[in-house]
Short mmCIF file of C-alpha atoms in Angstrom, two decimals:
data_model
loop_
_atom_site.label_atom_id
_atom_site.label_comp_id
_atom_site.label_asym_id
_atom_site.label_seq_id
_atom_site.Cartn_x
_atom_site.Cartn_y
_atom_site.Cartn_z
CA MET A 1 0.00 0.00 0.00
CA ASN A 2 1.53 3.29 -1.02
CA ILE A 3 -1.06 5.61 0.58
CA HIS A 4 -1.61 6.30 4.27
CA VAL A 5 -4.59 8.46 5.31
CA GLU A 6 -5.72 9.15 8.84
CA VAL A 7 -7.68 11.42 11.15
CA ARG A 8 -5.86 11.32 14.47
CA GLU A 9 -7.51 12.17 17.78
CA ILE A 10 -5.44 14.58 19.81
CA GLY A 11 -4.65 12.98 23.11
CA GLY A 12 -3.24 9.98 21.32
CA LEU A 13 -0.04 10.24 19.32
CA THR A 14 0.74 13.71 18.02
CA LEU A 15 1.31 14.18 14.31
CA ASP A 16 4.90 13.52 13.37
CA ALA A 17 6.83 14.69 10.30
CA ALA A 18 9.41 11.92 10.66
CA GLU A 19 6.66 9.30 10.53
CA ALA A 20 5.34 10.83 7.30
CA LEU A 21 8.74 10.99 5.62
CA SER A 22 9.53 7.46 6.68
CA PHE A 23 6.29 6.24 5.09
CA VAL A 24 6.96 7.88 1.71
CA ASP A 25 10.57 6.72 1.57
CA ALA A 26 11.34 3.91 -0.86
CA PRO A 27 14.47 2.63 -2.63
CA GLY A 28 13.28 4.01 -5.95
CA ASN A 29 12.43 7.45 -4.59
CA GLY A 30 14.93 10.26 -4.96
CA ALA A 31 12.61 12.90 -3.52
CA GLY A 32 10.45 13.42 -0.49
CA SER A 33 8.31 16.54 -0.04
CA LEU A 34 6.74 17.49 3.29
CA PHE A 35 4.02 19.95 4.33
CA ILE A 36 3.17 20.71 7.94
CA GLY A 37 0.26 22.89 9.06
CA VAL A 38 0.77 24.57 12.43
CA VAL A 39 -1.52 26.65 14.67
CA ARG A 40 -0.31 30.26 14.60
CA ASP A 41 -0.81 32.90 17.25
CA LEU A 42 -2.53 35.57 15.17
CA ASN A 43 -5.41 35.48 12.70
CA GLN A 44 -6.99 38.55 11.14
CA GLY A 45 -5.61 40.75 13.90
CA ARG A 46 -6.84 38.59 16.78
CA LYS A 47 -4.44 36.89 19.17
CA VAL A 48 -5.04 33.15 19.09
CA ARG A 49 -4.50 30.82 22.03
CA GLY A 50 -5.44 27.57 20.25
CA VAL A 51 -7.67 25.91 17.67
CA SER A 52 -10.19 23.07 17.97
CA TYR A 53 -10.53 20.84 14.90
CA ASP A 54 -13.93 19.22 14.34
CA VAL A 55 -13.83 16.39 11.78
CA PHE A 56 -16.37 14.03 10.22
CA ALA A 57 -13.72 11.33 10.24
CA PRO A 58 -15.10 8.55 8.00
CA LEU A 59 -15.91 10.91 5.15
CA ALA A 60 -12.69 12.86 5.66
CA GLU A 61 -10.54 9.73 5.42
CA GLN A 62 -12.40 8.59 2.33
CA GLY A 63 -11.88 12.01 0.77
CA PHE A 64 -8.17 11.97 1.61
CA ALA A 65 -7.87 8.63 -0.19
CA GLU A 66 -9.71 10.01 -3.24
CA ILE A 67 -7.43 13.06 -3.36
CA CYS A 68 -4.36 10.83 -3.09
CA ALA A 69 -5.67 8.69 -5.96
CA GLU A 70 -6.12 11.83 -8.05
CA ALA A 71 -2.53 12.85 -7.32
CA GLN A 72 -1.29 9.44 -8.39
CA GLU A 73 -3.29 9.72 -11.58
CA LYS A 74 -1.66 13.09 -12.30
CA TRP A 75 1.92 12.41 -11.24
CA GLY A 76 2.33 8.65 -11.31
CA ASP A 77 1.01 5.66 -9.45
CA ASN A 78 4.45 5.11 -7.95
CA LEU A 79 3.93 8.17 -5.72
CA ARG A 80 3.91 7.32 -2.04
CA LEU A 81 1.59 9.65 -0.11
CA PHE A 82 0.95 10.28 3.59
CA VAL A 83 -1.97 12.34 4.95
CA ALA A 84 -2.78 12.80 8.63
CA HIS A 85 -5.06 15.48 10.12
CA ALA A 86 -5.58 16.21 13.79
CA LYS A 87 -8.97 16.11 15.54
CA GLY A 88 -9.43 17.97 18.82
CA ARG A 89 -7.88 21.03 20.42
CA LEU A 90 -4.35 22.23 19.71
CA ASP A 91 -2.43 25.06 21.31
CA VAL A 92 -0.36 27.54 19.30
CA GLY A 93 2.50 25.63 17.67
CA GLY A 94 0.53 22.40 17.52
CA ILE A 95 0.62 20.44 14.27
CA SER A 96 -2.79 20.23 12.59
CA ILE A 97 -1.84 18.40 9.42
CA VAL A 98 1.13 16.49 8.05
CA LEU A 99 1.42 15.63 4.37
CA ALA A 100 4.26 13.93 2.56
CA ALA A 101 4.86 12.79 -0.99
CA GLY A 102 7.67 10.53 -2.15
CA SER A 103 8.57 10.03 -5.79
CA PRO A 104 11.54 9.26 -8.03
CA HIS A 105 12.00 12.96 -8.90
CA ARG A 106 11.40 16.24 -7.01
CA GLY A 107 8.93 17.82 -9.44
CA GLU A 108 6.27 15.21 -8.83
CA ALA A 109 6.85 15.24 -5.07
CA PHE A 110 6.47 19.03 -4.82
CA ALA A 111 3.44 19.10 -7.10
CA ALA A 112 1.66 16.25 -5.36
CA CYS A 113 2.23 17.70 -1.90
CA ARG A 114 0.86 21.07 -3.01
CA TYR A 115 -2.12 19.37 -4.63
CA LEU A 116 -2.94 17.46 -1.45
CA ILE A 117 -3.07 20.51 0.82
CA GLU A 118 -5.00 22.70 -1.62
CA GLU A 119 -7.64 20.02 -2.22
CA ILE A 120 -7.93 19.04 1.44
CA LYS A 121 -8.52 22.65 2.46
CA THR A 122 -11.50 23.02 0.16
CA ARG A 123 -12.99 19.50 0.06
CA SER A 124 -12.51 17.83 3.45
CA PRO A 125 -15.22 17.89 6.15
CA ILE A 126 -13.09 19.64 8.75
CA TRP A 127 -13.91 22.77 10.76
CA LYS A 128 -11.72 25.08 12.81
CA GLN A 129 -12.85 26.87 15.95
CA GLU A 130 -10.33 29.48 17.03
CA HIS A 131 -9.89 30.27 20.72
CA TYR A 132 -8.63 33.77 21.39
CA VAL A 133 -6.49 35.19 24.16
CA ASP A 134 -9.42 37.42 25.22
CA GLY A 135 -11.48 34.30 26.02
CA ASP A 136 -13.76 34.44 22.99
CA SER A 137 -14.05 31.59 20.46
CA GLU A 138 -15.25 31.63 16.86
CA TRP A 139 -15.76 29.13 14.03
CA VAL A 140 -13.64 30.06 11.03
CA LYS A 141 -15.56 30.91 7.85
CA GLY A 142 -14.85 28.31 5.19
CA HIS A 143 -15.51 26.91 1.73
CA ALA A 144 -18.92 25.48 0.83
CA LEU A 145 -18.69 21.83 -0.25
CA CYS A 146 -19.84 20.49 -3.60
CA SER A 147 -22.04 17.43 -3.95
CA HIS A 148 -22.09 14.98 -6.84
CA GLY A 149 -24.58 12.34 -7.79
CA MET B 1 -39.12 7.29 9.53
CA GLN B 2 -36.23 8.19 11.78
CA VAL B 3 -32.97 9.82 10.78
CA ASN B 4 -30.07 10.90 12.96
CA VAL B 5 -28.18 13.97 11.86
CA GLN B 6 -24.74 14.55 13.34
CA MET B 7 -23.82 18.19 13.90
CA PHE B 8 -20.47 19.67 12.94
CA GLY B 9 -18.80 23.05 13.17
CA GLU B 10 -21.11 25.95 13.94
CA PHE B 11 -24.11 23.59 14.03
CA ARG B 12 -22.75 22.11 17.27
CA VAL B 13 -24.73 24.85 19.02
CA LEU B 14 -27.73 22.55 18.38
CA GLY B 15 -26.05 19.60 20.13
CA ASP B 16 -24.02 16.66 18.84
CA CYS B 17 -26.89 14.92 17.02
CA LEU B 18 -30.52 15.56 16.10
CA GLU B 19 -32.94 12.62 16.08
CA LEU B 20 -35.67 13.53 13.61
CA THR B 21 -38.91 11.94 12.46
CA LEU B 22 -39.62 12.54 8.78
CA PRO B 23 -42.40 11.35 6.44
CA GLU B 24 -41.65 8.26 4.33
CA ASN B 25 -39.76 8.95 1.08
CA SER B 26 -38.36 12.22 2.36
CA THR B 27 -35.44 13.67 0.43
CA VAL B 28 -32.44 15.59 1.65
CA LEU B 29 -34.28 18.74 0.56
CA ASP B 30 -37.18 17.78 2.84
CA LEU B 31 -34.69 17.22 5.65
CA ARG B 32 -33.10 20.59 4.97
CA GLU B 33 -36.50 22.32 5.15
CA PHE B 34 -37.36 20.41 8.34
CA ILE B 35 -34.18 21.62 10.01
CA GLN B 36 -34.68 25.09 8.58
CA ASN B 37 -37.85 25.37 10.64
CA GLN B 38 -35.93 24.51 13.81
CA VAL B 39 -32.84 26.67 13.55
CA GLY B 40 -34.30 30.14 13.18
CA GLU B 41 -33.66 31.17 16.76
CA PHE B 42 -29.98 30.23 16.43
CA GLU B 43 -29.38 32.49 13.41
CA LEU B 44 -28.23 29.50 11.34
CA THR B 45 -30.60 29.99 8.40
CA GLU B 46 -28.02 31.48 6.04
CA LEU B 47 -25.40 28.94 7.09
CA LEU B 48 -27.82 26.10 6.42
CA LYS B 49 -28.26 27.32 2.83
CA LEU B 50 -24.50 26.99 2.31
CA SER B 51 -24.32 23.58 3.98
CA LYS B 52 -24.45 20.06 2.58
CA PHE B 53 -25.65 16.76 3.97
CA ALA B 54 -23.62 13.56 3.80
CA ASP B 55 -23.47 9.97 4.90
CA GLU B 56 -20.17 8.30 5.75
CA LYS B 57 -19.39 7.69 2.08
CA ALA B 58 -20.43 10.76 0.13
CA VAL B 59 -21.84 14.27 0.09
CA LEU B 60 -25.50 13.96 -0.92
CA THR B 61 -27.56 16.00 -3.34
CA ASP B 62 -30.86 17.56 -2.27
CA THR B 63 -32.71 14.95 -4.38
CA SER B 64 -31.19 12.00 -2.50
CA LEU B 65 -33.73 9.89 -0.63
CA CYS B 66 -33.36 9.55 3.13
CA LYS B 67 -33.54 6.03 4.59
CA ASN B 68 -35.06 4.86 7.82
CA ASN B 69 -32.53 4.85 10.67
CA GLN B 70 -29.95 6.50 8.44
CA ILE B 71 -27.10 8.38 10.06
CA LEU B 72 -26.36 11.61 8.25
CA ALA B 73 -24.15 14.60 8.89
CA ILE B 74 -24.65 18.28 8.25
CA LEU B 75 -21.56 19.88 6.74
CA PRO B 76 -21.23 23.66 6.93
CA PRO B 77 -18.51 25.33 4.80
CA VAL B 78 -15.19 23.67 5.62
CA SER B 79 -11.94 25.13 6.94
CA GLY B 80 -9.46 22.32 7.47
CA GLY B 81 -5.73 22.16 6.95
#
């Protein structure tokens, strides 16, 4: 299996870049590309203390697998791809998402990694609630999903 | 028939899950209108218009038929990553 997709509950293992790079490594791969999403301390002028991630996990994991399959169709079925997204509350500096792509050459690895994050941000059933230093909390405005069928 | 609708994101203000009784052969559009009549006081009407419904496998269209004892989810605009 050359794809790993996962929604990981915070409180269990934290997301780990080394784990992602290890998964996409292979003897035939000369390139590994990594993307890490991290909770930052400021958003639209408001000081952020942390973010809660709400996830519809079964549909999210299925969607991750579909996006990975699309990437393999575009850049080769020998791509090895790792996708893990956190579920639960993270403080500033916490890792919300880890993506990695391994391929024989760097172009495909960079392109696939970029494709994964851009598609996940607009297609995956995941919601962010920001918690601010002043004690307030707010759901982040997002992208409306498309339906097919 | 009964359907359970899991709440996500901003809809969590309504609780984690709504257990609803709908007429037989109701569609997702019927479900949407049913919920529409319940969310007015929470100022979620506009958000509901932008939201989709899904089961664990796919995002559903408004013409999809609901099934008895089906577990669905309401998906407001997403913001992951």
